Structure formats: C-alpha cells, structure tokens
Coordinates of C-alpha atoms in Angstrom, one line a residue:
M645 CA 0.0 0.0 0.0
S646 CA 1.3 3.4 -1.0
T647 CA 0.9 6.0 1.8
E648 CA 1.8 9.7 1.5
L649 CA 1.5 12.7 3.8
L650 CA 0.7 16.0 2.1
I651 CA 1.5 19.2 4.0
N652 CA -0.1 22.4 2.8
V653 CA 1.0 25.5 4.9
T654 CA -0.2 29.1 4.6
P655 CA 0.1 31.9 7.2
Q656 CA -3.5 31.4 8.1
E657 CA -3.7 27.6 8.4
T658 CA -1.9 24.3 8.2
R659 CA -3.6 21.4 6.4
I660 CA -2.3 17.8 6.3
A661 CA -3.8 15.0 4.2
L662 CA -3.1 11.3 4.7
V663 CA -3.5 9.6 1.3
E664 CA -3.4 5.8 0.9
N665 CA -3.3 4.4 -2.6
G666 CA -4.3 7.8 -4.0
V667 CA -7.4 8.0 -1.8
L668 CA -7.8 10.6 0.9
Q669 CA -8.2 8.9 4.3
E670 CA -7.7 11.7 6.9
V671 CA -7.4 15.4 6.9
F672 CA -6.0 17.6 9.7
I673 CA -6.6 21.3 9.9
E674 CA -5.2 23.8 12.4
R675 CA -5.9 27.5 12.0
T676 CA -3.6 30.2 13.4
R677 CA -6.4 32.0 15.1
R678 CA -7.8 28.8 16.7
L679 CA -5.1 26.5 17.6
G680 CA -5.9 23.1 19.2
L681 CA -5.5 22.7 22.9
V682 CA -5.3 18.9 23.3
G683 CA -2.1 17.9 25.2
N684 CA -1.5 21.4 26.7
I685 CA -0.8 21.6 30.4
Y686 CA -2.1 24.5 32.4
Q687 CA -1.9 25.8 36.0
G688 CA -5.6 25.8 36.7
R689 CA -7.8 27.1 39.6
V690 CA -11.0 25.3 40.7
S691 CA -13.9 27.8 40.1
R692 CA -16.8 25.6 41.1
V693 CA -17.2 22.1 42.6
L694 CA -20.4 20.2 41.5
P695 CA -21.0 17.3 44.0
G696 CA -24.2 16.3 42.2
M697 CA -22.2 15.7 39.0
E698 CA -19.0 14.4 40.7
A699 CA -17.2 17.1 38.6
A700 CA -15.7 20.6 38.8
F701 CA -15.2 23.6 36.6
V702 CA -11.6 24.8 36.3
D703 CA -10.4 28.1 35.1
I704 CA -7.4 27.7 32.8
G705 CA -7.6 31.1 31.1
L706 CA -10.1 30.3 28.3
D707 CA -13.4 32.0 27.5
R708 CA -15.3 29.1 29.0
A709 CA -14.4 27.2 32.2
A710 CA -13.0 23.7 31.5
F711 CA -14.7 20.5 32.8
L712 CA -12.9 18.0 35.2
H713 CA -14.8 14.8 36.1
A714 CA -13.9 12.8 39.2
S715 CA -12.8 9.9 37.0
D716 CA -10.1 12.1 35.5
L717 CA -8.9 13.3 38.9
R718 CA -5.8 11.7 40.4
D719 CA -6.1 11.4 44.2
L720 CA -3.9 14.3 45.2
H721 CA -3.5 13.0 48.7
K722 CA -2.5 9.5 47.7
D723 CA 1.1 10.0 48.3
D724 CA 0.5 11.1 51.9
T725 CA -1.2 7.8 52.9
P726 CA 0.5 4.4 53.5
P727 CA 0.1 1.8 50.8
S728 CA -2.7 -0.7 51.2
T729 CA -3.6 -4.0 49.6
E730 CA -7.3 -3.2 49.6
T731 CA -8.9 -1.2 46.8
P732 CA -9.9 2.1 48.3
A733 CA -13.4 3.3 47.9
P734 CA -13.7 6.3 45.5
Q735 CA -13.8 9.6 47.4
P736 CA -16.4 12.2 46.6
I737 CA -15.1 15.1 44.6
G738 CA -15.8 17.5 47.4
A739 CA -13.2 15.7 49.5
L740 CA -10.6 16.0 46.8
L741 CA -11.2 19.6 45.5
K742 CA -12.1 22.9 47.0
E743 CA -13.1 26.1 45.2
G744 CA -10.0 28.3 44.7
Q745 CA -7.6 25.4 44.8
H746 CA -4.7 25.4 42.3
L747 CA -3.8 22.2 40.4
L748 CA -1.9 21.2 37.2
V749 CA -4.3 19.9 34.5
Q750 CA -4.0 18.7 30.9
V751 CA -6.5 19.2 28.1
V752 CA -7.8 15.9 26.7
K753 CA -10.6 17.3 24.5
D754 CA -10.9 20.6 22.8
P755 CA -13.9 22.7 23.4
L756 CA -16.7 21.2 21.3
G757 CA -19.7 23.3 20.4
T758 CA -21.1 24.9 23.5
K759 CA -19.0 22.6 25.8
G760 CA -15.8 23.7 27.4
A761 CA -12.5 21.8 27.2
R762 CA -12.3 18.4 29.0
L763 CA -9.4 18.1 31.5
T764 CA -7.5 15.4 33.4
T765 CA -4.9 15.5 36.2
H766 CA -3.4 12.3 34.9
L767 CA -0.7 14.1 33.0
T768 CA 1.2 12.5 30.1
V769 CA 4.0 13.9 27.9
P770 CA 4.6 12.2 24.6
S771 CA 7.7 11.7 22.4
R772 CA 8.3 9.7 19.3
Y773 CA 8.4 6.2 20.9
L774 CA 7.4 6.8 24.5
V775 CA 4.8 8.6 26.6
L776 CA 5.9 9.7 30.1
V777 CA 3.4 9.4 32.9
P778 CA 4.7 11.6 35.7
G779 CA 4.4 9.9 39.1
G780 CA 3.3 6.7 37.6
S781 CA 4.8 3.3 38.3
S782 CA 3.8 0.9 35.5
I783 CA 5.2 0.2 32.1
G784 CA 2.5 -0.2 29.4
V785 CA 2.8 -1.3 25.7
S786 CA 0.4 -0.2 23.0
T787 CA -2.3 -2.8 22.3
R788 CA -1.7 -2.3 18.6
I789 CA 1.6 -4.2 19.0
E790 CA 0.2 -7.7 18.9
D791 CA 3.3 -9.9 18.9
E792 CA 3.7 -11.0 22.5
D793 CA 7.5 -11.6 22.2
E794 CA 7.9 -8.0 20.9
R795 CA 5.7 -6.6 23.7
E796 CA 7.9 -8.4 26.3
R797 CA 11.1 -7.2 24.6
L798 CA 10.0 -3.6 24.7
R799 CA 8.7 -3.8 28.2
S800 CA 12.0 -5.2 29.5
M801 CA 14.1 -2.6 27.7
V802 CA 12.0 0.2 29.1
E803 CA 12.2 -1.2 32.7
E804 CA 16.0 -1.4 32.4
L805 CA 16.2 2.2 31.0
V806 CA 14.0 3.5 33.8
A807 CA 16.2 2.0 36.4
S808 CA 19.4 3.6 34.9
I809 CA 18.1 7.0 33.7
C810 CA 15.2 8.2 35.9
D811 CA 16.1 9.5 39.3
E812 CA 12.4 9.7 40.4
Q813 CA 9.3 7.6 39.9
H814 CA 7.7 7.7 36.5
G815 CA 5.6 5.4 34.4
F816 CA 6.0 5.0 30.6
I817 CA 3.8 3.8 27.7
V818 CA 5.5 2.3 24.7
R819 CA 3.8 3.7 21.5
T820 CA 2.9 1.6 18.4
V821 CA 5.7 3.1 16.3
A822 CA 8.3 1.7 18.7
E823 CA 7.8 -1.8 17.3
G824 CA 11.2 -3.1 16.3
V825 CA 13.3 -0.2 17.5
Q826 CA 16.6 -0.5 19.2
P827 CA 17.4 0.4 22.8
E828 CA 19.3 3.5 21.8
A829 CA 16.2 5.1 20.3
L830 CA 14.3 4.5 23.5
R831 CA 17.1 5.8 25.5
R832 CA 17.2 9.1 23.6
D833 CA 13.4 9.5 24.0
M834 CA 13.6 8.8 27.7
Y835 CA 16.4 11.4 28.3
Y836 CA 14.3 13.9 26.3
L837 CA 11.2 13.3 28.3
R838 CA 12.9 13.5 31.6
T839 CA 14.5 16.9 30.7
L840 CA 11.2 18.1 29.3
W841 CA 9.2 17.2 32.4
Q842 CA 11.8 18.9 34.7
T843 CA 11.2 22.1 32.6
V844 CA 7.4 21.7 32.9
R845 CA 7.7 21.3 36.7
E846 CA 9.8 24.4 37.0
R847 CA 7.4 26.5 35.0
A848 CA 4.5 25.2 37.0
G849 CA 6.2 26.2 40.2
S850 CA 6.1 29.8 39.3
A851 CA 3.0 29.9 37.1
V852 CA -0.2 31.8 38.0
H853 CA -3.6 30.3 37.3
G854 CA -4.6 30.2 33.7
E855 CA -1.0 30.1 32.5
R856 CA 0.1 27.5 30.0
V857 CA 3.2 25.6 31.2
Y858 CA 3.5 23.1 28.4
S859 CA 2.3 23.1 24.8
D860 CA 2.2 20.1 22.5
L861 CA 4.0 20.5 19.1
P862 CA 2.3 22.4 16.3
L863 CA 0.2 20.2 13.9
M864 CA 2.8 19.8 11.2
L865 CA 5.4 18.4 13.6
R866 CA 2.8 16.5 15.7
V867 CA 1.6 14.6 12.7
L868 CA 5.2 13.8 11.7
R869 CA 5.8 12.5 15.3
D870 CA 2.6 10.4 15.6
L871 CA 1.8 9.3 12.0
A872 CA 5.1 9.0 10.2
S873 CA 6.1 5.4 10.3
H874 CA 7.7 2.8 8.0
E875 CA 4.3 2.6 6.2
V876 CA 4.6 6.2 5.0
D877 CA 6.5 6.2 1.7
K878 CA 6.6 10.0 1.1
I879 CA 6.1 13.3 2.9
R880 CA 5.6 16.2 0.6
V881 CA 5.7 19.8 1.9
D882 CA 4.6 22.7 -0.4
S883 CA 6.4 25.4 1.6
R884 CA 10.2 25.8 1.4
E885 CA 10.4 27.6 4.8
N886 CA 8.4 24.9 6.6
L887 CA 10.4 22.2 4.7
A888 CA 13.5 23.3 6.6
I889 CA 11.5 23.0 9.9
V890 CA 10.3 19.5 9.1
N891 CA 13.8 18.4 8.0
D892 CA 15.3 19.7 11.2
F893 CA 12.7 17.9 13.3
A894 CA 13.1 14.7 11.4
A895 CA 16.9 14.7 11.7
R896 CA 16.6 15.0 15.5
Y897 CA 13.6 12.8 16.3
V898 CA 12.6 10.7 13.2
P899 CA 15.9 10.1 11.4
D900 CA 14.6 7.1 9.5
M901 CA 12.0 9.4 7.8
A902 CA 14.4 12.1 6.7
S903 CA 15.1 10.6 3.2
R904 CA 11.3 10.5 2.5
I905 CA 10.7 14.2 2.9
E906 CA 10.6 16.3 -0.2
H907 CA 9.6 19.8 -1.4
Y908 CA 6.6 20.1 -3.7
A909 CA 7.4 22.9 -6.1
G910 CA 4.6 22.4 -8.7
E911 CA 2.5 25.3 -10.0
R912 CA -0.7 23.4 -9.3
P913 CA -1.7 23.4 -5.5
I914 CA -0.7 20.1 -3.9
F915 CA -4.2 19.4 -2.7
D916 CA -5.6 19.9 -6.2
L917 CA -3.0 17.5 -7.7
Y918 CA -4.2 14.7 -5.4
G919 CA -7.9 15.6 -5.6
V920 CA -8.0 16.4 -1.9
E921 CA -10.0 19.5 -2.2
D922 CA -12.8 17.7 -4.0
E923 CA -12.8 15.0 -1.4
I924 CA -13.1 17.5 1.4
Q925 CA -16.1 19.1 -0.3
K926 CA -17.8 15.7 -0.6
A927 CA -17.1 15.0 3.1
L928 CA -19.2 18.0 3.9
E929 CA -22.3 16.5 2.2
R930 CA -24.8 14.2 3.8
K931 CA -24.9 11.6 1.0
V932 CA -21.9 9.4 0.0
Q933 CA -22.3 7.5 -3.3
L934 CA -21.1 4.0 -3.6
K935 CA -19.6 2.6 -6.8
S936 CA -22.3 0.0 -7.0
G937 CA -25.0 2.6 -7.2
G938 CA -26.0 2.5 -3.5
H939 CA -25.4 5.3 -1.1
V940 CA -24.7 6.1 2.6
V941 CA -26.3 9.0 4.5
F942 CA -24.5 10.6 7.5
D943 CA -26.5 12.8 10.0
Q944 CA -24.4 14.4 12.7
T945 CA -26.2 15.5 15.9
E946 CA -25.0 16.7 19.2
A947 CA -25.8 13.4 20.9
M948 CA -24.7 10.9 18.2
T949 CA -24.1 10.3 14.5
T950 CA -26.4 8.1 12.5
V951 CA -25.4 6.4 9.3
D952 CA -28.0 4.9 6.9
V953 CA -27.1 2.5 4.2
N954 CA -29.4 2.2 1.1
T955 CA -29.2 0.2 -2.1
G956 CA -30.2 3.2 -4.2
A957 CA -29.9 2.5 -7.9
F958 CA -28.1 -0.9 -7.4
V959 CA -30.4 -3.7 -8.4
G960 CA -27.9 -6.5 -8.3
H961 CA -27.5 -9.5 -10.7
R962 CA -28.5 -12.6 -8.8
N963 CA -31.0 -12.3 -5.9
L964 CA -32.0 -9.9 -3.2
E965 CA -29.8 -11.3 -0.4
E966 CA -26.7 -11.1 -2.6
T967 CA -27.5 -7.6 -3.6
I968 CA -27.9 -6.5 0.1
L969 CA -24.7 -8.3 1.1
K970 CA -22.7 -6.6 -1.7
T971 CA -24.1 -3.2 -0.8
N972 CA -23.4 -3.6 2.9
L973 CA -19.8 -4.9 2.4
E974 CA -19.1 -1.9 0.2
A975 CA -20.8 0.4 2.7
A976 CA -18.7 -0.9 5.6
Q977 CA -15.5 0.2 3.8
A978 CA -17.0 3.6 3.0
V979 CA -18.3 4.2 6.5
A980 CA -14.9 3.4 8.1
R981 CA -13.2 5.8 5.7
Q982 CA -15.7 8.5 6.2
L983 CA -15.5 8.3 10.0
R984 CA -11.8 9.1 9.7
L985 CA -12.1 11.7 7.0
R986 CA -15.0 13.5 8.7
N987 CA -13.4 12.9 12.2
L988 CA -16.7 11.8 13.6
G989 CA -16.6 10.7 17.2
G990 CA -18.8 9.7 20.2
I991 CA -21.7 7.4 19.7
I992 CA -22.3 6.2 16.1
I993 CA -25.3 4.1 15.0
I994 CA -25.0 2.4 11.6
D995 CA -28.2 1.1 10.0
F996 CA -27.1 -1.4 7.4
I997 CA -29.7 -2.9 5.1
D998 CA -31.5 -5.7 6.9
M999 CA -29.9 -9.1 6.4
R1000 CA -31.6 -12.4 7.3
D1001 CA -28.5 -14.6 6.9
D1002 CA -26.4 -14.7 10.0
E1003 CA -23.3 -15.5 7.9
H1004 CA -23.9 -12.3 5.9
K1005 CA -24.1 -10.3 9.1
H1006 CA -20.8 -11.9 10.3
Q1007 CA -19.1 -11.0 7.0
V1008 CA -20.3 -7.3 7.2
M1009 CA -19.2 -7.0 10.8
R1010 CA -15.7 -8.4 10.0
A1011 CA -15.4 -6.1 7.0
L1012 CA -16.2 -3.1 9.2
E1013 CA -13.8 -4.1 12.0
K1014 CA -11.0 -4.8 9.5
A1015 CA -11.5 -1.4 7.8
L1016 CA -11.4 0.3 11.2
E1017 CA -8.0 -1.3 12.1
R1018 CA -6.2 1.5 10.3
D1019 CA -8.1 4.2 12.2
H1020 CA -5.7 5.9 14.6
A1021 CA -8.6 6.8 16.9
R1022 CA -9.8 4.2 19.4
T1023 CA -13.0 2.5 18.3
Q1024 CA -15.3 -0.1 19.9
V1025 CA -17.9 -1.9 17.8
L1026 CA -20.8 -4.0 19.1
E1027 CA -22.5 -6.8 17.2
V1028 CA -25.7 -6.3 15.2
S1029 CA -28.5 -5.5 17.7
S1030 CA -32.0 -7.0 17.7
L1031 CA -33.2 -4.0 15.7
G1032 CA -30.6 -4.7 13.0
L1033 CA -28.4 -1.7 14.1
V1034 CA -24.6 -1.6 14.7
E1035 CA -23.6 0.5 17.7
M1036 CA -20.1 1.8 17.9
T1037 CA -18.0 4.5 19.6
R1038 CA -15.0 6.4 18.3
K1039 CA -12.8 8.5 20.5
R1040 CA -13.3 12.2 19.9
T1041 CA -10.7 14.7 21.0
R1042 CA -11.2 17.5 18.4
E1043 CA -13.9 19.1 16.4
S1044 CA -15.3 17.2 13.4
L1045 CA -14.4 18.4 9.9
E1046 CA -17.9 19.9 9.5
H1047 CA -17.6 21.9 12.7
V1048 CA -14.1 23.1 11.8
L1049 CA -15.1 24.3 8.3
C1050 CA -18.8 25.2 8.6
E1051 CA -21.3 27.0 10.9
P1052 CA -25.0 26.6 11.4
C1053 CA -27.2 28.0 8.6
P1054 CA -28.5 31.5 9.6
T1055 CA -31.7 30.9 7.8
C1056 CA -32.7 27.5 9.4
T1057 CA -30.4 27.9 12.5
G1058 CA -29.0 24.5 12.0
R1059 CA -32.4 22.6 11.7
G1060 CA -31.7 21.7 8.1
S1061 CA -35.3 22.6 7.0
L1062 CA -37.6 25.6 6.6
K1063 CA -41.3 26.1 7.1
T1064 CA -43.1 26.1 3.7
S1065 CA -44.5 29.4 2.4
E1066 CA -48.0 27.8 2.9
T1067 CA -47.3 27.2 6.6
V1068 CA -46.0 30.8 7.0
C1069 CA -49.1 32.2 5.3
Y1070 CA -51.4 30.5 7.7
E1071 CA -49.3 31.7 10.7
L1072 CA -49.5 35.1 9.2
F1073 CA -53.4 34.9 9.0
R1074 CA -53.6 34.0 12.7
E1075 CA -51.3 36.9 13.6
I1076 CA -53.4 39.3 11.6
L1077 CA -56.5 38.2 13.5
R1078 CA -54.7 38.7 16.9
E1079 CA -53.6 42.2 15.9
A1080 CA -57.0 43.2 14.6
R1081 CA -58.7 42.1 17.8
Q1082 CA -56.2 43.9 20.0
F1083 CA -55.7 47.2 18.2
E1084 CA -58.0 49.7 16.4
A1085 CA -56.4 50.4 13.1
R1086 CA -57.4 51.7 9.7
E1087 CA -55.3 49.0 7.9
V1088 CA -52.8 46.2 8.5
L1089 CA -49.3 46.2 7.0
V1090 CA -47.7 42.8 6.4
L1091 CA -43.9 42.7 5.9
A1092 CA -42.7 39.3 4.6
S1093 CA -40.3 37.6 2.2
Q1094 CA -40.9 37.5 -1.6
S1095 CA -42.0 33.9 -1.7
V1096 CA -44.6 34.5 1.0
V1097 CA -46.0 37.7 -0.6
D1098 CA -46.2 35.9 -4.0
R1099 CA -48.2 33.1 -2.4
L1100 CA -50.6 35.5 -0.7
L1101 CA -51.2 37.2 -4.1
D1102 CA -51.6 33.9 -5.9
E1103 CA -52.7 30.6 -4.3
E1104 CA -53.9 32.3 -1.0
S1105 CA -55.5 35.4 -2.6
A1106 CA -59.1 34.2 -2.0
S1107 CA -58.2 33.4 1.7
L1108 CA -56.6 36.8 2.1
A1109 CA -59.8 38.5 0.6
E1110 CA -62.0 36.6 3.1
L1111 CA -59.8 37.6 5.9
Q1112 CA -59.9 41.3 5.0
E1113 CA -63.7 41.1 4.8
F1114 CA -63.8 39.4 8.2
I1115 CA -61.7 42.0 10.0
N1116 CA -63.3 44.8 8.0
R1117 CA -60.0 46.5 7.1
P1118 CA -57.6 46.3 4.2
V1119 CA -54.3 44.3 4.4
R1120 CA -51.4 45.8 2.6
L1121 CA -48.4 43.6 1.6
Q1122 CA -44.8 44.7 1.4
V1123 CA -41.8 42.6 0.4
E1124 CA -38.7 42.7 2.7
G1125 CA -35.7 41.4 0.8
L1126 CA -33.7 40.7 3.9
Y1127 CA -36.4 38.5 5.5
T1128 CA -36.1 34.7 5.4
Q1129 CA -39.1 32.7 4.3
E1130 CA -40.1 32.1 8.0
Q1131 CA -39.9 35.8 9.0
F1132 CA -42.8 38.3 8.9
D1133 CA -44.2 41.3 10.8
V1134 CA -47.8 42.4 11.1
V1135 CA -48.1 46.2 11.8
P1136 CA -51.5 47.9 12.6
L1137 CA -51.6 51.4 11.0

C-alpha cells in the first residue's frame, strides 16, 4: 500500500492530508487564530465544585471554564497515605477539590460546540516512541503491538532504562511506532522526556492560574511524530520555509524518515493535484455515493451520528440477499473511511440494510472491523442489535471536519429545513386576527419575504380576501428582501 502525507501550509492555516493508494483517508486542519489545545498543560484554579455531577469547573484562562470529572482526577492525597492491599473506595469530589484550589491539569478534549474543554490531572507527555506518565509506576505497551515476544522485549528494555536513567518515579507507555526499534532510540526518548518534564515542573512552580506551562507540538510536527512510520512512503511539503523546519525535526527525532521528505514545487496546488479539495467538499455532504449505485447518508447531531445504508440505484445481478450483502460490504469500507475523513466521534449508529442470513451479518461486521483497524482513533464496535443496528463508539478529541469548516445556517439555524410558504401564510393569517382584535387600526401592513408575498397574491388570494372582509379593514403587503421565508411582521396602522 502506497501512503503519503501531504502538508499544505499558509500563514492562516496548516492542512495535512493522509493519502493511501491515491485515496484521501484523513485530513487535519489547524488555524492560526484557533489552535488546538489537546495535550497542553495549564496551571488551573477550581472555580466551582459540583458534588451532584461528581465534577468541577476549572479556570485555565479560556473563554469558558473547562470541565474536570472525578474519574479524571488523580487522588492528590494518595502520596500522603500508607500503601494498602485493599482497593480504596472512591472519594467524593468534594473531599478532593475545593473552590479556589490550584492544580496542574491537561486538556484531553478541545472545546466542542457549547461545551468547554475536558481536563484530566493524569498528565502525560509524549515523544516519538514513549509517553511519560509523571508519578506513575507501571510500564505499558500499545495494544496495537500484537506480537507477545515484541511486547515483552519492549517492556523489558524500558524497565532497564527507567532504572538507569530516571532518578524519580515515572511510568511509561510504549507507542505503536516503537515496534522493532533498538534500545538507543528509546534511551534518547527517555532522556528527552525526563528533561522536558523537569522544565514543565519548574514552569508550573512559578505559574499563576490560567498560565500554560506546556504546549504540544504544532500540527505539522505533531503529525510527523505520531503518524510518520515505515508505512509512510513519502512526505511532501509545499512550503520551502516549513520544509526546513520539518527536515530539522526529522533529523533530530525521526531520522529514518528524513530521506522520504521532499519539497513540492509544482505550480498546481498540492491538494488539487491529489484531488484532496474535491474529497473535502464531498465529506461535507450528507450523502456518499457507492460505486455499485447504493449510497450512505450521514447525519451528525450533538448526541450521536447516525449512518443509513441504502441500495439506491443498485439492483444486483442474482438475488435480493446477494444484492444486500454486496451493498453492505461496500458500505462498511465507505463508513470506516468517512468516519476518519470527517473525524466523527462519540456514539455512532449504523443502519445497514436488513440481512436475514447470520453469515452475511458476520461478513459485514468483520469487514467493518478490518476497515477500522487502520483508524488511529480508538474504536469499539458491538454486534448487530435485535433491531438490526450496529452501535459503535469512536474517541473524539477534536472538532469534526464539519464543525471546523462550517457554521449553522443562519436561515434555518441548523435545523436543516424551513417552514413552507404555505405554513407561514397560515401563521400570518392567525397573527393578523390577533392584531385586529387587540388594536383599532385603519389598515394592516404585512412585511414578509418575496416567496410568502407571492403566495398571498396567488394561491392564497381568496383566503386573504375573506380575511380582509372578516376583520373589516384592508391588508397591505410589502416585500422585505432581507427577511427569510419564515420571518414576517404584522403592523397595525
């Protein structure tokens, strides 16, 4: 499989596309005016404790207070108590936090919609191959490394390095890209993380609340650190200035990738050359066409995302069951790709076309799970429910592509539909009656959109005449070009 990372940089934003076999799989966007916060560490101050929710709001210097749940709160008094073999009962958040208390917190989710950032006190600092867990004691290995011998080799190496390098207690997590690396690479990472954490602690010691004491790398370098692996064949950067930054970072932290980085100097924009712009536009649409003629419809709401699979124009060649199976198998691949591309997270409900054959259901589920294996976000998929639905979750840490690039429609305010002109006319008639009964006036002036006025003068002209006769006063119509179809005003004169 051919895999390429395309990096498009302008002063306003950085965009990175992950392309596999010429097909866009993921896109990352970071704008200068709205940088991501995930991974940043702040000196926070508890502004409000909510015992009923087992949570607290913490001021970290943002417009909205950030949210800290009790499950994300490390017991700050744990080190003062003697060790016990019994599992301690969870303490209420009121016993752990007080309003005005200062604590070091890390952002695990960017602000999403009307919600503030999500925080944790379980701090982590990542590098290329390792993740430092300050104050931790365990050594973990990424579950994506499946070979047990390799897992044990990595765990043993890290344990030896911790004993020789770290002069205080820390835990470490071995990342997926560490598979097959030599001890020297892990040693460099551990020295780097130890020094970095010492710097963070020094900054935190003198920081005031709301001050950032650690920032994760910018998007361009973060993607290079996290996604660049032996599977990536080429990294193309369209900015000569940023090419130097990428090369310098690669030489220091990802030396095996240095030879695969190149400058794109073509006249045609790099995203146009690979068709990325068109794919981004398609990812903002509800309907995704399948090659067979079927289609998949995505509806994103605040609570969850629903995915509906339809045969559409595909009529098949053999029988109904085979037609349904082929459509569902194709849809499973498309859904997995679109979840990555659109960066949809949280609860996701997939309504595949109903299948009677249990073997067909099994094939579709395996196809979906296999397609999700390449997803860098953590996913969990349940079996087909009794209603024929597939429930799954996908970890969400940043805004979806739609929320980054779009805003709610000012006309429908995000509903996705408008009242018909007929409905508005009948609402208008009721309002005229209210105004006529409440006020003594010579006439009534109606201000409305062009479509509503046209309907009042055409299809509803007889009804309007009856209404004028009933209230015994004329109704004058006036078009307001700035009004939406749902807006109108009734003014007694």
